[in-house]
Amino acid sequence: MSGGARQEKGVISRWQDERGFGFIQPEQGAALFVHVSAFAATPRRPAVGDAVYFLRARDDKGKPRASWAAFAGVPQQAVTAKALPDNTPRPWLAVLFVIVLCALYVRGLLPRDVLMLYAVISVLTVLVYHRDKAAALRNRWRTPERTLHWLALLGGWPGAMLAQYWFRHKSTKPAFRRWFWATVLGNGALLAGGLYQGERLLALLR
């Protein structure tokens, strides 16, 4: 926690778990916005009625928000949350997948267009994640989760995995993670099927 910041206590008065944000009602004063990323070091998702400690900050429009929060019921959580290990999933699979794609391209087993498609959609996915994270912090219109899943399924999942790590966004929500891994498996199946059909076509032409 930053020096000089005063820790306060409050209660989660509203929470929209599917959108990943809510409001804290302090012991004194008006409610203020809190995003789930402020709870990055805590063991579970917030819920209405949870007592929390928080640090007050302001967004780019000057509106109050919680820059850090922790459950008051967890012993020493308010003091040690920042020292807990970061459990955000690492994007090693995405890096390994890109290396495999490049190796297949060099060996002539993967068309250049397919490699470029993965690159373009992955970059687009990173940009969409970045926009959605910014919208969440500003309480603005959010990108539907199904859009993020479609981008991942169409080949943007390496970019999605990197974005989840870089931006700490959509990286811990269980339901989203289950669907995300389903899109990774689905895209892998589509790629494997395409490579198999390509090999069969080359064999027929020889």
PDB file of C-alpha atoms in Angstrom:
ATOM      1  CA  MET A   1       0.000   0.000   0.000  1.00  0.00           C
ATOM      2  CA  SER A   2       1.242   3.434  -0.853  1.00  0.00           C
ATOM      3  CA  GLY A   3       2.634   5.600   1.899  1.00  0.00           C
ATOM      4  CA  GLY A   4       0.268   8.242   3.262  1.00  0.00           C
ATOM      5  CA  ALA A   5      -2.898   6.515   2.066  1.00  0.00           C
ATOM      6  CA  ARG A   6      -5.450   6.079   4.827  1.00  0.00           C
ATOM      7  CA  GLN A   7      -7.103   2.691   5.119  1.00  0.00           C
ATOM      8  CA  GLU A   8     -10.879   2.799   5.579  1.00  0.00           C
ATOM      9  CA  LYS A   9     -13.522   0.203   6.350  1.00  0.00           C
ATOM     10  CA  GLY A  10     -16.870  -0.351   4.642  1.00  0.00           C
ATOM     11  CA  VAL A  11     -19.363  -2.870   3.308  1.00  0.00           C
ATOM     12  CA  ILE A  12     -20.085  -4.060  -0.235  1.00  0.00           C
ATOM     13  CA  SER A  13     -23.508  -2.475  -0.819  1.00  0.00           C
ATOM     14  CA  ARG A  14     -23.912  -3.476  -4.469  1.00  0.00           C
ATOM     15  CA  TRP A  15     -22.119  -6.072  -6.573  1.00  0.00           C
ATOM     16  CA  GLN A  16     -22.547  -7.189 -10.217  1.00  0.00           C
ATOM     17  CA  ASP A  17     -20.423 -10.305 -10.408  1.00  0.00           C
ATOM     18  CA  GLU A  18     -20.988 -10.879 -14.133  1.00  0.00           C
ATOM     19  CA  ARG A  19     -19.584  -7.394 -14.814  1.00  0.00           C
ATOM     20  CA  GLY A  20     -16.914  -7.538 -12.141  1.00  0.00           C
ATOM     21  CA  PHE A  21     -17.653  -4.378 -10.198  1.00  0.00           C
ATOM     22  CA  GLY A  22     -19.771  -2.919  -7.425  1.00  0.00           C
ATOM     23  CA  PHE A  23     -19.856  -0.270  -4.720  1.00  0.00           C
ATOM     24  CA  ILE A  24     -18.493   0.025  -1.197  1.00  0.00           C
ATOM     25  CA  GLN A  25     -20.482   1.873   1.440  1.00  0.00           C
ATOM     26  CA  PRO A  26     -17.915   3.406   3.826  1.00  0.00           C
ATOM     27  CA  GLU A  27     -18.572   3.913   7.506  1.00  0.00           C
ATOM     28  CA  GLN A  28     -18.822   7.601   6.647  1.00  0.00           C
ATOM     29  CA  GLY A  29     -19.701   9.300   3.374  1.00  0.00           C
ATOM     30  CA  ALA A  30     -21.131   8.217   0.019  1.00  0.00           C
ATOM     31  CA  ALA A  31     -20.633   4.853  -1.685  1.00  0.00           C
ATOM     32  CA  LEU A  32     -17.710   4.529  -4.058  1.00  0.00           C
ATOM     33  CA  PHE A  33     -16.934   2.324  -7.053  1.00  0.00           C
ATOM     34  CA  VAL A  34     -14.746  -0.787  -6.743  1.00  0.00           C
ATOM     35  CA  HIS A  35     -13.593  -3.127  -9.498  1.00  0.00           C
ATOM     36  CA  VAL A  36     -12.827  -6.802  -8.909  1.00  0.00           C
ATOM     37  CA  SER A  37      -9.186  -6.175  -9.849  1.00  0.00           C
ATOM     38  CA  ALA A  38      -8.827  -4.230  -6.597  1.00  0.00           C
ATOM     39  CA  PHE A  39      -9.323  -7.616  -4.847  1.00  0.00           C
ATOM     40  CA  ALA A  40      -6.579  -9.341  -6.860  1.00  0.00           C
ATOM     41  CA  ALA A  41      -4.854 -10.838  -3.812  1.00  0.00           C
ATOM     42  CA  THR A  42      -7.999 -12.115  -2.055  1.00  0.00           C
ATOM     43  CA  PRO A  43      -9.156 -15.761  -2.028  1.00  0.00           C
ATOM     44  CA  ARG A  44     -12.693 -15.368  -3.468  1.00  0.00           C
ATOM     45  CA  ARG A  45     -15.108 -13.098  -5.338  1.00  0.00           C
ATOM     46  CA  PRO A  46     -16.753 -10.228  -3.424  1.00  0.00           C
ATOM     47  CA  ALA A  47     -20.450 -10.346  -2.499  1.00  0.00           C
ATOM     48  CA  VAL A  48     -23.051  -7.956  -1.104  1.00  0.00           C
ATOM     49  CA  GLY A  49     -22.660  -7.621   2.663  1.00  0.00           C
ATOM     50  CA  ASP A  50     -18.914  -8.341   2.766  1.00  0.00           C
ATOM     51  CA  ALA A  51     -17.032  -6.123   5.203  1.00  0.00           C
ATOM     52  CA  VAL A  52     -13.897  -4.784   3.535  1.00  0.00           C
ATOM     53  CA  TYR A  53     -10.898  -2.562   4.076  1.00  0.00           C
ATOM     54  CA  PHE A  54     -10.060  -0.236   1.189  1.00  0.00           C
ATOM     55  CA  LEU A  55      -7.915   2.642  -0.004  1.00  0.00           C
ATOM     56  CA  ARG A  56      -9.644   5.620  -1.571  1.00  0.00           C
ATOM     57  CA  ALA A  57      -8.544   7.107  -4.901  1.00  0.00           C
ATOM     58  CA  ARG A  58     -10.066   9.009  -7.831  1.00  0.00           C
ATOM     59  CA  ASP A  59     -10.504   8.053 -11.490  1.00  0.00           C
ATOM     60  CA  ASP A  60      -9.578  10.275 -14.441  1.00  0.00           C
ATOM     61  CA  LYS A  61     -12.889  12.139 -14.056  1.00  0.00           C
ATOM     62  CA  GLY A  62     -12.290  12.845 -10.403  1.00  0.00           C
ATOM     63  CA  LYS A  63     -14.892  10.375  -9.149  1.00  0.00           C
ATOM     64  CA  PRO A  64     -14.044   8.397  -5.982  1.00  0.00           C
ATOM     65  CA  ARG A  65     -13.122   4.726  -6.326  1.00  0.00           C
ATOM     66  CA  ALA A  66     -11.304   2.068  -4.340  1.00  0.00           C
ATOM     67  CA  SER A  67      -7.776   1.495  -5.637  1.00  0.00           C
ATOM     68  CA  TRP A  68      -7.195  -1.474  -3.301  1.00  0.00           C
ATOM     69  CA  ALA A  69      -9.555  -3.601  -1.223  1.00  0.00           C
ATOM     70  CA  ALA A  70      -9.453  -6.694   1.002  1.00  0.00           C
ATOM     71  CA  PHE A  71     -11.967  -8.668   3.044  1.00  0.00           C
ATOM     72  CA  ALA A  72     -12.078  -7.517   6.655  1.00  0.00           C
ATOM     73  CA  GLY A  73     -12.964 -11.031   7.857  1.00  0.00           C
ATOM     74  CA  VAL A  74      -9.670 -12.575   6.729  1.00  0.00           C
ATOM     75  CA  PRO A  75      -7.040 -12.293   9.512  1.00  0.00           C
ATOM     76  CA  GLN A  76      -4.313  -9.800   8.631  1.00  0.00           C
ATOM     77  CA  GLN A  77      -5.672  -9.582   5.078  1.00  0.00           C
ATOM     78  CA  ALA A  78      -5.663  -5.787   5.129  1.00  0.00           C
ATOM     79  CA  VAL A  79      -1.984  -5.743   6.016  1.00  0.00           C
ATOM     80  CA  THR A  80      -0.580  -8.628   3.957  1.00  0.00           C
ATOM     81  CA  ALA A  81      -2.686  -8.650   0.761  1.00  0.00           C
ATOM     82  CA  LYS A  82      -0.036  -6.940  -1.333  1.00  0.00           C
ATOM     83  CA  ALA A  83       2.577  -9.430  -0.145  1.00  0.00           C
ATOM     84  CA  LEU A  84       0.595 -12.504  -1.220  1.00  0.00           C
ATOM     85  CA  PRO A  85       1.751 -14.349  -4.360  1.00  0.00           C
ATOM     86  CA  ASP A  86       0.279 -13.254  -7.668  1.00  0.00           C
ATOM     87  CA  ASN A  87      -2.025 -16.066  -8.836  1.00  0.00           C
ATOM     88  CA  THR A  88      -2.757 -14.573 -12.246  1.00  0.00           C
ATOM     89  CA  PRO A  89      -2.272 -17.343 -14.852  1.00  0.00           C
ATOM     90  CA  ARG A  90       0.988 -17.023 -16.805  1.00  0.00           C
ATOM     91  CA  PRO A  91       0.787 -16.992 -20.614  1.00  0.00           C
ATOM     92  CA  TRP A  92       3.362 -19.728 -21.197  1.00  0.00           C
ATOM     93  CA  LEU A  93       0.956 -21.768 -23.336  1.00  0.00           C
ATOM     94  CA  ALA A  94       0.377 -18.783 -25.624  1.00  0.00           C
ATOM     95  CA  VAL A  95       4.128 -18.264 -26.067  1.00  0.00           C
ATOM     96  CA  LEU A  96       4.693 -21.972 -26.744  1.00  0.00           C
ATOM     97  CA  PHE A  97       1.807 -22.018 -29.242  1.00  0.00           C
ATOM     98  CA  VAL A  98       3.272 -19.081 -31.184  1.00  0.00           C
ATOM     99  CA  ILE A  99       6.633 -20.867 -31.342  1.00  0.00           C
ATOM    100  CA  VAL A 100       4.918 -24.018 -32.671  1.00  0.00           C
ATOM    101  CA  LEU A 101       3.041 -21.989 -35.304  1.00  0.00           C
ATOM    102  CA  CYS A 102       6.269 -20.363 -36.472  1.00  0.00           C
ATOM    103  CA  ALA A 103       8.000 -23.761 -36.636  1.00  0.00           C
ATOM    104  CA  LEU A 104       5.156 -25.200 -38.713  1.00  0.00           C
ATOM    105  CA  TYR A 105       5.340 -22.220 -41.063  1.00  0.00           C
ATOM    106  CA  VAL A 106       9.110 -22.550 -41.507  1.00  0.00           C
ATOM    107  CA  ARG A 107       8.680 -26.257 -42.341  1.00  0.00           C
ATOM    108  CA  GLY A 108       6.032 -25.430 -44.920  1.00  0.00           C
ATOM    109  CA  LEU A 109       3.233 -27.143 -42.978  1.00  0.00           C
ATOM    110  CA  LEU A 110       1.303 -23.977 -42.166  1.00  0.00           C
ATOM    111  CA  PRO A 111       0.168 -21.441 -44.792  1.00  0.00           C
ATOM    112  CA  ARG A 112       1.382 -17.880 -44.325  1.00  0.00           C
ATOM    113  CA  ASP A 113      -2.207 -16.619 -44.341  1.00  0.00           C
ATOM    114  CA  VAL A 114      -3.071 -18.772 -41.317  1.00  0.00           C
ATOM    115  CA  LEU A 115      -0.066 -17.451 -39.395  1.00  0.00           C
ATOM    116  CA  MET A 116      -1.044 -13.863 -40.238  1.00  0.00           C
ATOM    117  CA  LEU A 117      -4.659 -14.564 -39.239  1.00  0.00           C
ATOM    118  CA  TYR A 118      -3.573 -15.656 -35.766  1.00  0.00           C
ATOM    119  CA  ALA A 119      -1.360 -12.574 -35.454  1.00  0.00           C
ATOM    120  CA  VAL A 120      -4.042 -10.099 -36.548  1.00  0.00           C
ATOM    121  CA  ILE A 121      -6.849 -11.568 -34.429  1.00  0.00           C
ATOM    122  CA  SER A 122      -4.555 -11.844 -31.385  1.00  0.00           C
ATOM    123  CA  VAL A 123      -3.567  -8.179 -31.654  1.00  0.00           C
ATOM    124  CA  LEU A 124      -7.237  -7.223 -32.067  1.00  0.00           C
ATOM    125  CA  THR A 125      -8.119  -9.308 -28.999  1.00  0.00           C
ATOM    126  CA  VAL A 126      -5.472  -7.571 -26.886  1.00  0.00           C
ATOM    127  CA  LEU A 127      -6.924  -4.193 -27.904  1.00  0.00           C
ATOM    128  CA  VAL A 128     -10.479  -5.315 -27.057  1.00  0.00           C
ATOM    129  CA  TYR A 129      -9.358  -6.584 -23.634  1.00  0.00           C
ATOM    130  CA  HIS A 130      -7.574  -3.292 -22.973  1.00  0.00           C
ATOM    131  CA  ARG A 131     -10.679  -1.327 -23.892  1.00  0.00           C
ATOM    132  CA  ASP A 132     -12.888  -3.531 -21.737  1.00  0.00           C
ATOM    133  CA  LYS A 133     -10.573  -3.166 -18.722  1.00  0.00           C
ATOM    134  CA  ALA A 134     -10.588   0.615 -19.138  1.00  0.00           C
ATOM    135  CA  ALA A 135     -14.390   0.591 -19.423  1.00  0.00           C
ATOM    136  CA  ALA A 136     -14.669  -1.497 -16.248  1.00  0.00           C
ATOM    137  CA  LEU A 137     -12.540   0.976 -14.299  1.00  0.00           C
ATOM    138  CA  ARG A 138     -14.636   3.898 -15.568  1.00  0.00           C
ATOM    139  CA  ASN A 139     -17.999   2.153 -15.162  1.00  0.00           C
ATOM    140  CA  ARG A 140     -18.754   2.498 -18.882  1.00  0.00           C
ATOM    141  CA  TRP A 141     -20.246   0.191 -21.519  1.00  0.00           C
ATOM    142  CA  ARG A 142     -18.533  -3.207 -21.435  1.00  0.00           C
ATOM    143  CA  THR A 143     -17.624  -5.633 -24.208  1.00  0.00           C
ATOM    144  CA  PRO A 144     -19.897  -8.710 -23.935  1.00  0.00           C
ATOM    145  CA  GLU A 145     -18.056 -11.803 -22.724  1.00  0.00           C
ATOM    146  CA  ARG A 146     -19.361 -13.788 -25.693  1.00  0.00           C
ATOM    147  CA  THR A 147     -17.468 -11.366 -27.984  1.00  0.00           C
ATOM    148  CA  LEU A 148     -14.243 -12.102 -26.120  1.00  0.00           C
ATOM    149  CA  HIS A 149     -14.918 -15.832 -26.415  1.00  0.00           C
ATOM    150  CA  TRP A 150     -15.627 -15.625 -30.155  1.00  0.00           C
ATOM    151  CA  LEU A 151     -12.364 -13.749 -30.706  1.00  0.00           C
ATOM    152  CA  ALA A 152     -10.519 -16.456 -28.759  1.00  0.00           C
ATOM    153  CA  LEU A 153     -12.197 -19.266 -30.699  1.00  0.00           C
ATOM    154  CA  LEU A 154     -11.354 -17.653 -34.056  1.00  0.00           C
ATOM    155  CA  GLY A 155      -7.648 -17.598 -33.195  1.00  0.00           C
ATOM    156  CA  GLY A 156      -7.218 -14.725 -30.783  1.00  0.00           C
ATOM    157  CA  TRP A 157      -6.747 -16.832 -27.650  1.00  0.00           C
ATOM    158  CA  PRO A 158      -2.948 -16.308 -27.501  1.00  0.00           C
ATOM    159  CA  GLY A 159      -3.600 -12.562 -27.445  1.00  0.00           C
ATOM    160  CA  ALA A 160      -6.374 -13.065 -24.887  1.00  0.00           C
ATOM    161  CA  MET A 161      -4.036 -15.013 -22.621  1.00  0.00           C
ATOM    162  CA  LEU A 162      -1.393 -12.300 -22.838  1.00  0.00           C
ATOM    163  CA  ALA A 163      -4.000  -9.597 -22.181  1.00  0.00           C
ATOM    164  CA  GLN A 164      -5.344 -11.431 -19.137  1.00  0.00           C
ATOM    165  CA  TYR A 165      -1.824 -11.441 -17.710  1.00  0.00           C
ATOM    166  CA  TRP A 166      -0.809  -7.910 -18.720  1.00  0.00           C
ATOM    167  CA  PHE A 167      -4.032  -6.182 -17.693  1.00  0.00           C
ATOM    168  CA  ARG A 168      -5.101  -8.517 -14.832  1.00  0.00           C
ATOM    169  CA  HIS A 169      -8.454  -8.728 -16.591  1.00  0.00           C
ATOM    170  CA  LYS A 170     -10.790 -11.753 -16.812  1.00  0.00           C
ATOM    171  CA  SER A 171      -8.010 -13.855 -15.319  1.00  0.00           C
ATOM    172  CA  THR A 172      -9.671 -15.176 -12.156  1.00  0.00           C
ATOM    173  CA  LYS A 173     -13.434 -15.367 -12.797  1.00  0.00           C
ATOM    174  CA  PRO A 174     -14.181 -19.145 -12.757  1.00  0.00           C
ATOM    175  CA  ALA A 175     -17.078 -19.179 -15.245  1.00  0.00           C
ATOM    176  CA  PHE A 176     -15.185 -17.043 -17.753  1.00  0.00           C
ATOM    177  CA  ARG A 177     -12.057 -19.159 -17.394  1.00  0.00           C
ATOM    178  CA  ARG A 178     -13.995 -22.357 -18.084  1.00  0.00           C
ATOM    179  CA  TRP A 179     -15.432 -20.936 -21.308  1.00  0.00           C
ATOM    180  CA  PHE A 180     -12.061 -19.496 -22.252  1.00  0.00           C
ATOM    181  CA  TRP A 181     -10.349 -22.888 -22.031  1.00  0.00           C
ATOM    182  CA  ALA A 182     -13.193 -24.370 -24.069  1.00  0.00           C
ATOM    183  CA  THR A 183     -12.412 -21.865 -26.843  1.00  0.00           C
ATOM    184  CA  VAL A 184      -8.707 -22.755 -26.660  1.00  0.00           C
ATOM    185  CA  LEU A 185      -9.537 -26.443 -27.118  1.00  0.00           C
ATOM    186  CA  GLY A 186     -12.031 -25.622 -29.862  1.00  0.00           C
ATOM    187  CA  ASN A 187      -9.521 -23.545 -31.784  1.00  0.00           C
ATOM    188  CA  GLY A 188      -6.894 -26.245 -31.382  1.00  0.00           C
ATOM    189  CA  ALA A 189      -9.316 -28.776 -32.838  1.00  0.00           C
ATOM    190  CA  LEU A 190     -10.082 -26.481 -35.793  1.00  0.00           C
ATOM    191  CA  LEU A 191      -6.373 -25.960 -36.467  1.00  0.00           C
ATOM    192  CA  ALA A 192      -5.569 -29.675 -36.218  1.00  0.00           C
ATOM    193  CA  GLY A 193      -8.470 -30.514 -38.538  1.00  0.00           C
ATOM    194  CA  GLY A 194      -7.337 -27.904 -41.041  1.00  0.00           C
ATOM    195  CA  LEU A 195      -3.757 -29.172 -41.016  1.00  0.00           C
ATOM    196  CA  TYR A 196      -4.962 -32.763 -41.450  1.00  0.00           C
ATOM    197  CA  GLN A 197      -7.179 -31.866 -44.393  1.00  0.00           C
ATOM    198  CA  GLY A 198      -4.308 -29.882 -45.912  1.00  0.00           C
ATOM    199  CA  GLU A 199      -2.002 -32.867 -45.668  1.00  0.00           C
ATOM    200  CA  ARG A 200      -4.623 -35.094 -47.335  1.00  0.00           C
ATOM    201  CA  LEU A 201      -5.030 -32.604 -50.163  1.00  0.00           C
ATOM    202  CA  LEU A 202      -1.266 -32.431 -50.729  1.00  0.00           C
ATOM    203  CA  ALA A 203      -1.086 -36.224 -50.759  1.00  0.00           C
ATOM    204  CA  LEU A 204      -3.794 -36.399 -53.446  1.00  0.00           C
ATOM    205  CA  LEU A 205      -2.003 -33.839 -55.596  1.00  0.00           C
ATOM    206  CA  ARG A 206       1.308 -35.679 -55.482  1.00  0.00           C
TER     207      ARG A 206
END
